[in-house]
PDB file of C-alpha atoms in Angstrom:
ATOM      1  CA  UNK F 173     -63.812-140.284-189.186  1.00  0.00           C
ATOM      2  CA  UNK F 174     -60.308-141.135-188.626  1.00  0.00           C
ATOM      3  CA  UNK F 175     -57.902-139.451-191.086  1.00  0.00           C
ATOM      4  CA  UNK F 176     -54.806-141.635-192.652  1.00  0.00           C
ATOM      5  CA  UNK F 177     -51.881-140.500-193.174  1.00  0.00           C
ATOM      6  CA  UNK F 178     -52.497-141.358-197.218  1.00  0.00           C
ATOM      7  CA  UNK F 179     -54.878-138.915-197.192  1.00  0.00           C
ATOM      8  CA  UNK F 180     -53.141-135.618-195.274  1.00  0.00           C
ATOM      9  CA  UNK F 181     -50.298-136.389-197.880  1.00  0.00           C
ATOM     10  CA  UNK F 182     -52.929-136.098-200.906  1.00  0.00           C
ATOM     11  CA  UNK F 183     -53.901-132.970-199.235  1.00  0.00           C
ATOM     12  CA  UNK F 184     -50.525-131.480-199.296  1.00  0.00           C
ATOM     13  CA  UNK F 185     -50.333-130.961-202.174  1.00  0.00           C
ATOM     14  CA  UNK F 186     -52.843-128.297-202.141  1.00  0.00           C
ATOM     15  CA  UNK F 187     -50.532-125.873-200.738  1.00  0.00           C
ATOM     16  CA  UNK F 188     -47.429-127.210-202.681  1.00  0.00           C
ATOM     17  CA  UNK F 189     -49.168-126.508-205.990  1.00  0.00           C
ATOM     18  CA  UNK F 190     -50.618-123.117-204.114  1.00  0.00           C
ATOM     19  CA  UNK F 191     -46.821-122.238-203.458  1.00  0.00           C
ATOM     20  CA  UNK F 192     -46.082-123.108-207.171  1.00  0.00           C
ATOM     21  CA  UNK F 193     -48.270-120.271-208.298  1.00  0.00           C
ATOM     22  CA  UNK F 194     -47.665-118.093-205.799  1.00  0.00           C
ATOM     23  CA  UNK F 195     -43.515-117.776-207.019  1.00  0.00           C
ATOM     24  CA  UNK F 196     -45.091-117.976-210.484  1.00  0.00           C
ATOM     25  CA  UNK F 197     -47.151-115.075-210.375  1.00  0.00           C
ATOM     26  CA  UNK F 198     -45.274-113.069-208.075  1.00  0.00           C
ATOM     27  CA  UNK F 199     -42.244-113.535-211.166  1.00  0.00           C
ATOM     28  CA  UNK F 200     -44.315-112.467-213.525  1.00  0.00           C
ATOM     29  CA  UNK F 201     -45.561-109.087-211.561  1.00  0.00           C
ATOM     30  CA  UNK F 202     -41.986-108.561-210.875  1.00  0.00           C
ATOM     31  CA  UNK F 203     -40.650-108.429-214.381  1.00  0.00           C
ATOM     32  CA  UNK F 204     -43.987-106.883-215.463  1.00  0.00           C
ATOM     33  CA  UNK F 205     -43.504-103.064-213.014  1.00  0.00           C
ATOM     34  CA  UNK F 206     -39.558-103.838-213.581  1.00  0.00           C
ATOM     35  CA  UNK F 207     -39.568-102.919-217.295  1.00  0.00           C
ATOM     36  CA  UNK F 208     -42.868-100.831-216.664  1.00  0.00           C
ATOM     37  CA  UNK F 209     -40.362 -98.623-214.094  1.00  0.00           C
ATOM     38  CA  UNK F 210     -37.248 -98.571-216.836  1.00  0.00           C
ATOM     39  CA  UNK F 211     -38.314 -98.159-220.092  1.00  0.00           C
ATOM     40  CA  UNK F 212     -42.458 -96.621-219.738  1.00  0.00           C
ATOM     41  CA  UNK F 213     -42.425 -94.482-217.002  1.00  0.00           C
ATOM     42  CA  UNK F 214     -38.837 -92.539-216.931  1.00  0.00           C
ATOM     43  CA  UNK F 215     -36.896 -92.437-213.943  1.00  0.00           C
ATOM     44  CA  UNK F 216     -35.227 -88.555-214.794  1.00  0.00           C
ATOM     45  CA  UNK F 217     -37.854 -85.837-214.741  1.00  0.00           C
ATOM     46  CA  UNK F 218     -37.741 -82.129-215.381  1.00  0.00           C
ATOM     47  CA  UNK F 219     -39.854 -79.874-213.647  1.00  0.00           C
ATOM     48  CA  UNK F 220     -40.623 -75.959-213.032  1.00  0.00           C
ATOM     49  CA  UNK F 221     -40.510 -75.151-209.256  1.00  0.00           C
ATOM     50  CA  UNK F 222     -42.956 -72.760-208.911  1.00  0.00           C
ATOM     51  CA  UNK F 223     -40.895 -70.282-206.496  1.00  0.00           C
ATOM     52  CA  UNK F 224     -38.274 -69.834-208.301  1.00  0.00           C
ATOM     53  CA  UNK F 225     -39.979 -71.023-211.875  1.00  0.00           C
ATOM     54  CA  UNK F 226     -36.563 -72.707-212.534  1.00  0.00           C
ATOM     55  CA  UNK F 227     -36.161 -75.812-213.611  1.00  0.00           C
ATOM     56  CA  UNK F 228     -35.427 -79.117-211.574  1.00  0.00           C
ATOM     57  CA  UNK F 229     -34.256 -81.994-212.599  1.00  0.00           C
ATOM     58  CA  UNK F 230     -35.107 -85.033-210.685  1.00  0.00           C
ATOM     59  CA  UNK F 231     -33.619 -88.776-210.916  1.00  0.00           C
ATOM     60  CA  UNK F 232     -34.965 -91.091-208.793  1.00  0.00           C
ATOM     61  CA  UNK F 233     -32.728 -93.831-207.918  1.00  0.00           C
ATOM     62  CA  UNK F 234     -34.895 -97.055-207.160  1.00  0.00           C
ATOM     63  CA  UNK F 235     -34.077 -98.780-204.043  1.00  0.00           C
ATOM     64  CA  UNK F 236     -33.110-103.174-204.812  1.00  0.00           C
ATOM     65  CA  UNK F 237     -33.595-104.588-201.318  1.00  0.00           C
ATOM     66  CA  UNK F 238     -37.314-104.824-201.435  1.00  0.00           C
ATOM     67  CA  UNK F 239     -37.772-106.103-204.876  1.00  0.00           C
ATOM     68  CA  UNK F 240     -34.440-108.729-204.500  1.00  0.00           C
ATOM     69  CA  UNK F 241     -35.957-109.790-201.369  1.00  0.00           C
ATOM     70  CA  UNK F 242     -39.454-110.425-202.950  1.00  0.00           C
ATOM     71  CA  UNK F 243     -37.152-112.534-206.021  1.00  0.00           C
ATOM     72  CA  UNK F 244     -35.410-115.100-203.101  1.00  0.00           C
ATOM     73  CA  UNK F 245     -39.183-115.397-202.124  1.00  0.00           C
ATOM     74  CA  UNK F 246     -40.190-116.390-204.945  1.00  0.00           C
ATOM     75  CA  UNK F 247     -37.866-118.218-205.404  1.00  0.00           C
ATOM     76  CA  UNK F 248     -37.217-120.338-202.621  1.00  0.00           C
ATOM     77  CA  UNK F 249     -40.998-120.823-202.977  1.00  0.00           C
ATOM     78  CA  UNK F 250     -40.523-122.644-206.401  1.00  0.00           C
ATOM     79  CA  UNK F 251     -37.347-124.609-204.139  1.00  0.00           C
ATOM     80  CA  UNK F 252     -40.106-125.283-201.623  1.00  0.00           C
ATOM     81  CA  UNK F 253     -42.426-126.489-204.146  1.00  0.00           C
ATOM     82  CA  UNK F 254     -39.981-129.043-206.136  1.00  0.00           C
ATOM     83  CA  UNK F 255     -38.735-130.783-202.679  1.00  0.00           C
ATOM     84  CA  UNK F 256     -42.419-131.063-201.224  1.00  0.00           C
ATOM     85  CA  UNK F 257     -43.409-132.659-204.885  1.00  0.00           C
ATOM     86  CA  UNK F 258     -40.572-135.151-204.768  1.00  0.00           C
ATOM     87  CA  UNK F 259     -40.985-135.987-200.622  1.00  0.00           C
ATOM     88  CA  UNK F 260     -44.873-136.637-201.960  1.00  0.00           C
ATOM     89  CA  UNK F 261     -43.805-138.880-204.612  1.00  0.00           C
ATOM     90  CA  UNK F 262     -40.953-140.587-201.990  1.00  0.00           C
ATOM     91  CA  UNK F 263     -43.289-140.530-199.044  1.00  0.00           C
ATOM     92  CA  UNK F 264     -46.557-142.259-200.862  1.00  0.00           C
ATOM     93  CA  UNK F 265     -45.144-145.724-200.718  1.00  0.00           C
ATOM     94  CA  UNK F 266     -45.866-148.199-199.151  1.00  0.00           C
ATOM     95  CA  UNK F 267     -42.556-149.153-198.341  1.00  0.00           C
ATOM     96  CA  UNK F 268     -41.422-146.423-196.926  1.00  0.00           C
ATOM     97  CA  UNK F 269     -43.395-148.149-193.917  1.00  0.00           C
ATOM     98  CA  UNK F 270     -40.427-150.288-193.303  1.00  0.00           C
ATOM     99  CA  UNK F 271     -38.072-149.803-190.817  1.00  0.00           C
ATOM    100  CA  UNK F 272     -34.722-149.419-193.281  1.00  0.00           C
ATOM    101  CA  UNK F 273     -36.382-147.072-194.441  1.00  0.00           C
ATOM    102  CA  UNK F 274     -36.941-144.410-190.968  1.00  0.00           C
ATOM    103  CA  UNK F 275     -33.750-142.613-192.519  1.00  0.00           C
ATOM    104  CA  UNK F 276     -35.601-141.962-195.513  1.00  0.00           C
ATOM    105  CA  UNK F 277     -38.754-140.859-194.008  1.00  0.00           C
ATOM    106  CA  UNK F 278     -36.974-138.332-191.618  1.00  0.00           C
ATOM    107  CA  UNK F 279     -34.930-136.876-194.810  1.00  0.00           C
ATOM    108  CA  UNK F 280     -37.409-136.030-197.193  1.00  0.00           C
ATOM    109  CA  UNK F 281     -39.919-134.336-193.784  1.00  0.00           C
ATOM    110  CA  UNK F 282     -36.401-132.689-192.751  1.00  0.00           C
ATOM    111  CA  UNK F 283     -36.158-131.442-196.172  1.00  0.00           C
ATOM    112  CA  UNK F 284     -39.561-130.253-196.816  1.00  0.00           C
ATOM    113  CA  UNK F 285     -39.234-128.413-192.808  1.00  0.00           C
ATOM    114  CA  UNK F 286     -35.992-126.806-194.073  1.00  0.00           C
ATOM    115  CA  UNK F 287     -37.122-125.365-197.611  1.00  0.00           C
ATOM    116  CA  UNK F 288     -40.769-124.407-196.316  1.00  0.00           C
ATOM    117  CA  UNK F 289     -39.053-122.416-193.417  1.00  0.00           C
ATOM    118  CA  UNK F 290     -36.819-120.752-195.196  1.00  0.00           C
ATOM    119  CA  UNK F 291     -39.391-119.647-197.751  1.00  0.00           C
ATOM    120  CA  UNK F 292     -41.408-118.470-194.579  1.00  0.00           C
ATOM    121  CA  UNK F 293     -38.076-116.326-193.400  1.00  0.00           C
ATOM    122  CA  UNK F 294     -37.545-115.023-196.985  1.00  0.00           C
ATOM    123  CA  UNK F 295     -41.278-113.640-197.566  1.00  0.00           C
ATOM    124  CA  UNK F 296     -41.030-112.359-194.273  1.00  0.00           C
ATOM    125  CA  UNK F 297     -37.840-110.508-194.691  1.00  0.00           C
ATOM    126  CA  UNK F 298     -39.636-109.531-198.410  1.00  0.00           C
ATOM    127  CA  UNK F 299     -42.314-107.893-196.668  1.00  0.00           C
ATOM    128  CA  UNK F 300     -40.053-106.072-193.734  1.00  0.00           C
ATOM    129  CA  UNK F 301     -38.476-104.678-196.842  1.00  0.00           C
ATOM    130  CA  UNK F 302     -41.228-102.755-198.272  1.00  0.00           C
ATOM    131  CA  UNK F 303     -41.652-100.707-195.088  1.00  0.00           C
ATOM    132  CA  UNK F 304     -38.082-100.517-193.601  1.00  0.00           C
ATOM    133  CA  UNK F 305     -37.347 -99.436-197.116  1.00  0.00           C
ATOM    134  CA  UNK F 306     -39.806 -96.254-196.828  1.00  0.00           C
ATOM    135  CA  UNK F 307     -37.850 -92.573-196.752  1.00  0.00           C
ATOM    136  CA  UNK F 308     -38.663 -90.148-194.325  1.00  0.00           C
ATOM    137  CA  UNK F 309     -40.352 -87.523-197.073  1.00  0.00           C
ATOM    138  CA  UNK F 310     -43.612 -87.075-198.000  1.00  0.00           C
ATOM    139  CA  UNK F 311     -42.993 -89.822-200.912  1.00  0.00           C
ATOM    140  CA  UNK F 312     -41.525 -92.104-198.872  1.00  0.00           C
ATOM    141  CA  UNK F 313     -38.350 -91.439-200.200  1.00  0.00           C
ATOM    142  CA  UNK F 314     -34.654 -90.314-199.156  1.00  0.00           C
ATOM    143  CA  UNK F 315     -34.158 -87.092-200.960  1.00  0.00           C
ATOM    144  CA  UNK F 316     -30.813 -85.123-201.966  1.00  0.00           C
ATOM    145  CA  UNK F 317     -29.552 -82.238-204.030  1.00  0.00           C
ATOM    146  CA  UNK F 318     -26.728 -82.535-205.077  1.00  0.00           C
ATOM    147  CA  UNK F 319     -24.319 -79.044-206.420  1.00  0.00           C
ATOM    148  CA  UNK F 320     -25.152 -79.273-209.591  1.00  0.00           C
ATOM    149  CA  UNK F 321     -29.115 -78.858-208.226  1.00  0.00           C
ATOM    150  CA  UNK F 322     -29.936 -82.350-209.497  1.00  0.00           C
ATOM    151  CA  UNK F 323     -32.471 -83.565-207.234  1.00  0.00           C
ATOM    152  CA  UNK F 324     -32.039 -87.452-206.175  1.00  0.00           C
ATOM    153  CA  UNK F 325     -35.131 -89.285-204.762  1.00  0.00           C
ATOM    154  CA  UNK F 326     -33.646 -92.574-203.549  1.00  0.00           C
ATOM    155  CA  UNK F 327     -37.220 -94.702-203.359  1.00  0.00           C
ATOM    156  CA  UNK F 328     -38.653 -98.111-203.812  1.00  0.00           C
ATOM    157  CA  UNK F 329     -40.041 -99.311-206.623  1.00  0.00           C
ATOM    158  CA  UNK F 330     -43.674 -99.299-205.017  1.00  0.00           C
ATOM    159  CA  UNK F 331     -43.300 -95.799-203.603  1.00  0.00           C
ATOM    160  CA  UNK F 332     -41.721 -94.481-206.848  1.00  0.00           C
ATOM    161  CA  UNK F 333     -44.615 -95.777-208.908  1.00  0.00           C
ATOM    162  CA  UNK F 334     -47.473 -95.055-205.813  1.00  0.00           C
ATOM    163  CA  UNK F 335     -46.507 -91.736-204.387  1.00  0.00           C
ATOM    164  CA  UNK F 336     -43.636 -90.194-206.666  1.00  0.00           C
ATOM    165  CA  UNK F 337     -45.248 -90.732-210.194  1.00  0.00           C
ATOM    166  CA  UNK F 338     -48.646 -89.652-209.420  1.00  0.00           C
ATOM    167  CA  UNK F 339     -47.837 -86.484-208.351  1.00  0.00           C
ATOM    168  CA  UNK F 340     -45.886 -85.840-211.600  1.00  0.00           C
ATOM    169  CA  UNK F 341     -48.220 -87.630-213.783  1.00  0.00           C
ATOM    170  CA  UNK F 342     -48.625 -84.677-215.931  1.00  0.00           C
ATOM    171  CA  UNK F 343     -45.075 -84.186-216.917  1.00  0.00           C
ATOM    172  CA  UNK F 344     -44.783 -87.714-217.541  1.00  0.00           C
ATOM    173  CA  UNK F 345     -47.928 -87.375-220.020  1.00  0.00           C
ATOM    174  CA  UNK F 346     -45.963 -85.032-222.207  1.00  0.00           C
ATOM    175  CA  UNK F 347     -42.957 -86.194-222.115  1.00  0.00           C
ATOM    176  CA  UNK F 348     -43.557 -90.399-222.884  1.00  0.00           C
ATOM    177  CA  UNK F 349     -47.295 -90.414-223.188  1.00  0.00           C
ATOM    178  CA  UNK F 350     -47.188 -94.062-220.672  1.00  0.00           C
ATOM    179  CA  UNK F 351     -49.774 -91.959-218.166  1.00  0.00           C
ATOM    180  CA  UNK F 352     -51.343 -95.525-217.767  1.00  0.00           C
ATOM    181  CA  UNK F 353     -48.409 -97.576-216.566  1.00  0.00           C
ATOM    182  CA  UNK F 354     -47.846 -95.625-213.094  1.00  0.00           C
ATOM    183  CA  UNK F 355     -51.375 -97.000-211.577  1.00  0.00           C
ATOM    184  CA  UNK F 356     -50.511-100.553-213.181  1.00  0.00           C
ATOM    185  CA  UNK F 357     -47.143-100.403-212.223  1.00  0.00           C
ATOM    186  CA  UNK F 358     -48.040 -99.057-208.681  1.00  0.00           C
ATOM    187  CA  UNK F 359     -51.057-101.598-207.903  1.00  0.00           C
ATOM    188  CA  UNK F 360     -48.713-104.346-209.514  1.00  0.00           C
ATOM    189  CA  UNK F 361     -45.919-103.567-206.884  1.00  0.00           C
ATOM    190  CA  UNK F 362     -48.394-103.383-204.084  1.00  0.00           C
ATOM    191  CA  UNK F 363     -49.516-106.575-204.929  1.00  0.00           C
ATOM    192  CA  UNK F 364     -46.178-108.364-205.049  1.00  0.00           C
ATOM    193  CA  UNK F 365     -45.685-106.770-201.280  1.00  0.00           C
ATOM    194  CA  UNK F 366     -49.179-108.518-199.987  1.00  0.00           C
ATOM    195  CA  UNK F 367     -48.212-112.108-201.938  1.00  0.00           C
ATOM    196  CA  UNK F 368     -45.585-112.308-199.041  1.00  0.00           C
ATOM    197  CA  UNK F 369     -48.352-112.315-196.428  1.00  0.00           C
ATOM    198  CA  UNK F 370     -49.876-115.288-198.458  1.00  0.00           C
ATOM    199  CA  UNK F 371     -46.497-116.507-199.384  1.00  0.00           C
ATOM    200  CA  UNK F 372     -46.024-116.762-195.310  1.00  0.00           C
ATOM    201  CA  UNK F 373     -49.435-118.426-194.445  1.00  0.00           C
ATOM    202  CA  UNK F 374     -48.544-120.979-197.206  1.00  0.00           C
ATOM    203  CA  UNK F 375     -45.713-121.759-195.949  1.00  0.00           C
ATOM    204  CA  UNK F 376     -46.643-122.708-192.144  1.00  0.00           C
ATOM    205  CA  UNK F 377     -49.848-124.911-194.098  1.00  0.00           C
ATOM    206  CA  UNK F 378     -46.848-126.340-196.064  1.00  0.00           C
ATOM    207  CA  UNK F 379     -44.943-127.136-192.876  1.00  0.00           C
ATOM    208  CA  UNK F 380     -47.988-128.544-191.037  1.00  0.00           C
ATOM    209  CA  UNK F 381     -49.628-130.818-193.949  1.00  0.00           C
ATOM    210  CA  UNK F 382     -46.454-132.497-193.824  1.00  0.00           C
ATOM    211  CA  UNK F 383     -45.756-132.712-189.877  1.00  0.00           C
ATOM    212  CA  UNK F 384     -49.307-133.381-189.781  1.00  0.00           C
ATOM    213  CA  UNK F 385     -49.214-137.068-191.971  1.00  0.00           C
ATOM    214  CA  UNK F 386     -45.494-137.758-190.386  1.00  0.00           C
ATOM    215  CA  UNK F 387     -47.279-137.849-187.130  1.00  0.00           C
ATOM    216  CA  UNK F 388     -50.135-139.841-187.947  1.00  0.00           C
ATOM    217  CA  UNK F 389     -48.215-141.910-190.033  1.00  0.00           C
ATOM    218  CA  UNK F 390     -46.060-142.551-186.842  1.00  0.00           C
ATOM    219  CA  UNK F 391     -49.092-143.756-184.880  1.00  0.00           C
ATOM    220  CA  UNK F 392     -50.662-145.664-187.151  1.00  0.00           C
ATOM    221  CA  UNK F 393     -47.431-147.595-188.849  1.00  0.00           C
ATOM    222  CA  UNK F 394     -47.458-150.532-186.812  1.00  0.00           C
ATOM    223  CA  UNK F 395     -51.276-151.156-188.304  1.00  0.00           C
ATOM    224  CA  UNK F 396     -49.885-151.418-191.635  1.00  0.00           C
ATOM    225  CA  UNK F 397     -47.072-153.688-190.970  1.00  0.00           C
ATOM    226  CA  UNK F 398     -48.080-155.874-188.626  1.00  0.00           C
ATOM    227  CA  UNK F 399     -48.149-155.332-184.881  1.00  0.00           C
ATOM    228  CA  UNK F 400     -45.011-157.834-184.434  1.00  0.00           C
ATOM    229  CA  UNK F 401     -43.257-154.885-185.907  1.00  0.00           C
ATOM    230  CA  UNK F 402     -43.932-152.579-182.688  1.00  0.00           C
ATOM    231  CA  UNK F 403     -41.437-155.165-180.680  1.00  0.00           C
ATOM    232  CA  UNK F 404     -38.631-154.508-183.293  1.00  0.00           C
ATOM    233  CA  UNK F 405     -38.531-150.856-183.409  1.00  0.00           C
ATOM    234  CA  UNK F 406     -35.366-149.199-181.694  1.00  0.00           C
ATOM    235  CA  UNK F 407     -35.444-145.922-183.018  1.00  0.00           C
ATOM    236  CA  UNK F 408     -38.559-143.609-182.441  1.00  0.00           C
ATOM    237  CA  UNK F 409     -40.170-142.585-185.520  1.00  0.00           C
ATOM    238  CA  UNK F 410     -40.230-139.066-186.649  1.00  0.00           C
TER     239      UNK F 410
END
């Protein structure tokens, strides 16, 4: 069965509306181990070091790049999603068909090309992030001492709440009784890092519904305005 071009742009709008609650989810898991980070489970810890049963003090300094990358992600996912809505809504008539309007056409593809790309590059760069991130310790984290004997653990937001928190859960039990927000917050930020996978795959099916129905659309123009119209073309169609 021959596929119009009608058709692959009904279909997407599956992964436009996929993208939509992609960003939408991934906001929401952001803000949700953000606050669960700052205010539940406390950055500065104090601990006995059992050599020298003195006490440490720890801060650990969360690393942005990871999480700000996985925010541009999101949101140039939402971007991607309002452009591909309004190239659907330009692209669906039927006169778009005519020949004044080949500037059109290539504009709102162009657009949707440039916005789903980007959001491709951004995930990617999200999800890059979360590993070139990592510290060379056994936490994944970069850690210091400074004169004072402060003990800085410069980590991500995933490894503080995976690796660093778990290990101290105990402390953190007595001291702010939020024992259950390090596994949330941990599988919450571990989920935000594998949304860019799916935020990537999204993208490219963004990309190619859209190439896909421009091409077919291309071939199968002249059918739908008449073949006269073949004779007049001087531009190739995108």
């Amino acid at each position: 069965m021959k596929m119009d071009f009608e058709t692959l742009l009904r279909l997407a709008l599956i992964p436009t509306y996929f993208s939509l609650t992609l960003c939408l989810i991934t906001a929401i898991l952001i803000t949700h181990y953000w606050l669960l980070g700052d205010f539940f489970t406390k950055a500065y810890l104090t601990i006995i070091d059992p050599p020298s049963q003195k006490k440490v003090e720890i801060f650990i300094d969360f690393l942005p790049p990871a999480t700000d990358a996985a925010i541009v992600s999101a949101s140039t996912a939402l971007i991607a999603t309002i452009i591909a809505i309004i190239a659907w809504y330009k692209l669906r008539r039927s006169s778009m068909d005519l020949e004044v309007n080949l500037p059109r056409r290539r504009f709102w593809v162009g657009f949707v090309f440039l916005t789903s790309t980007a959001n491709f590059a951004s995930a990617f760069a999200a999800l890059v992030l979360h590993y070139t991130q990592k510290g060379p310790d056994a936490y994944g984290c970069r850690t210091t001492t400074d004169a004072s004997g402060i003990v800085n653990m410069a980590c991500t937001r995933e490894m503080a709440a995976c690796k660093v928190m778990p290990a101290m859960i105990d402390i953190l039990e007595k001291k702010s009784g939020n024992k259950w927000a390090v596994p949330l917050s941990c599988n919450e930020a571990v989920a935000v890092k594998w949304f860019q996978l799916i935020i990537m795959f999204n993208a490219i099916a963004l990309f190619g519904m859209f190439a896909l129905q421009a091409w077919v659309r291309k071939q199968t123009r002249g059918e739908r305005v008449g073949a006269y119209s073949k004779d007049l073309l001087p531009y190739e169609e995108p």
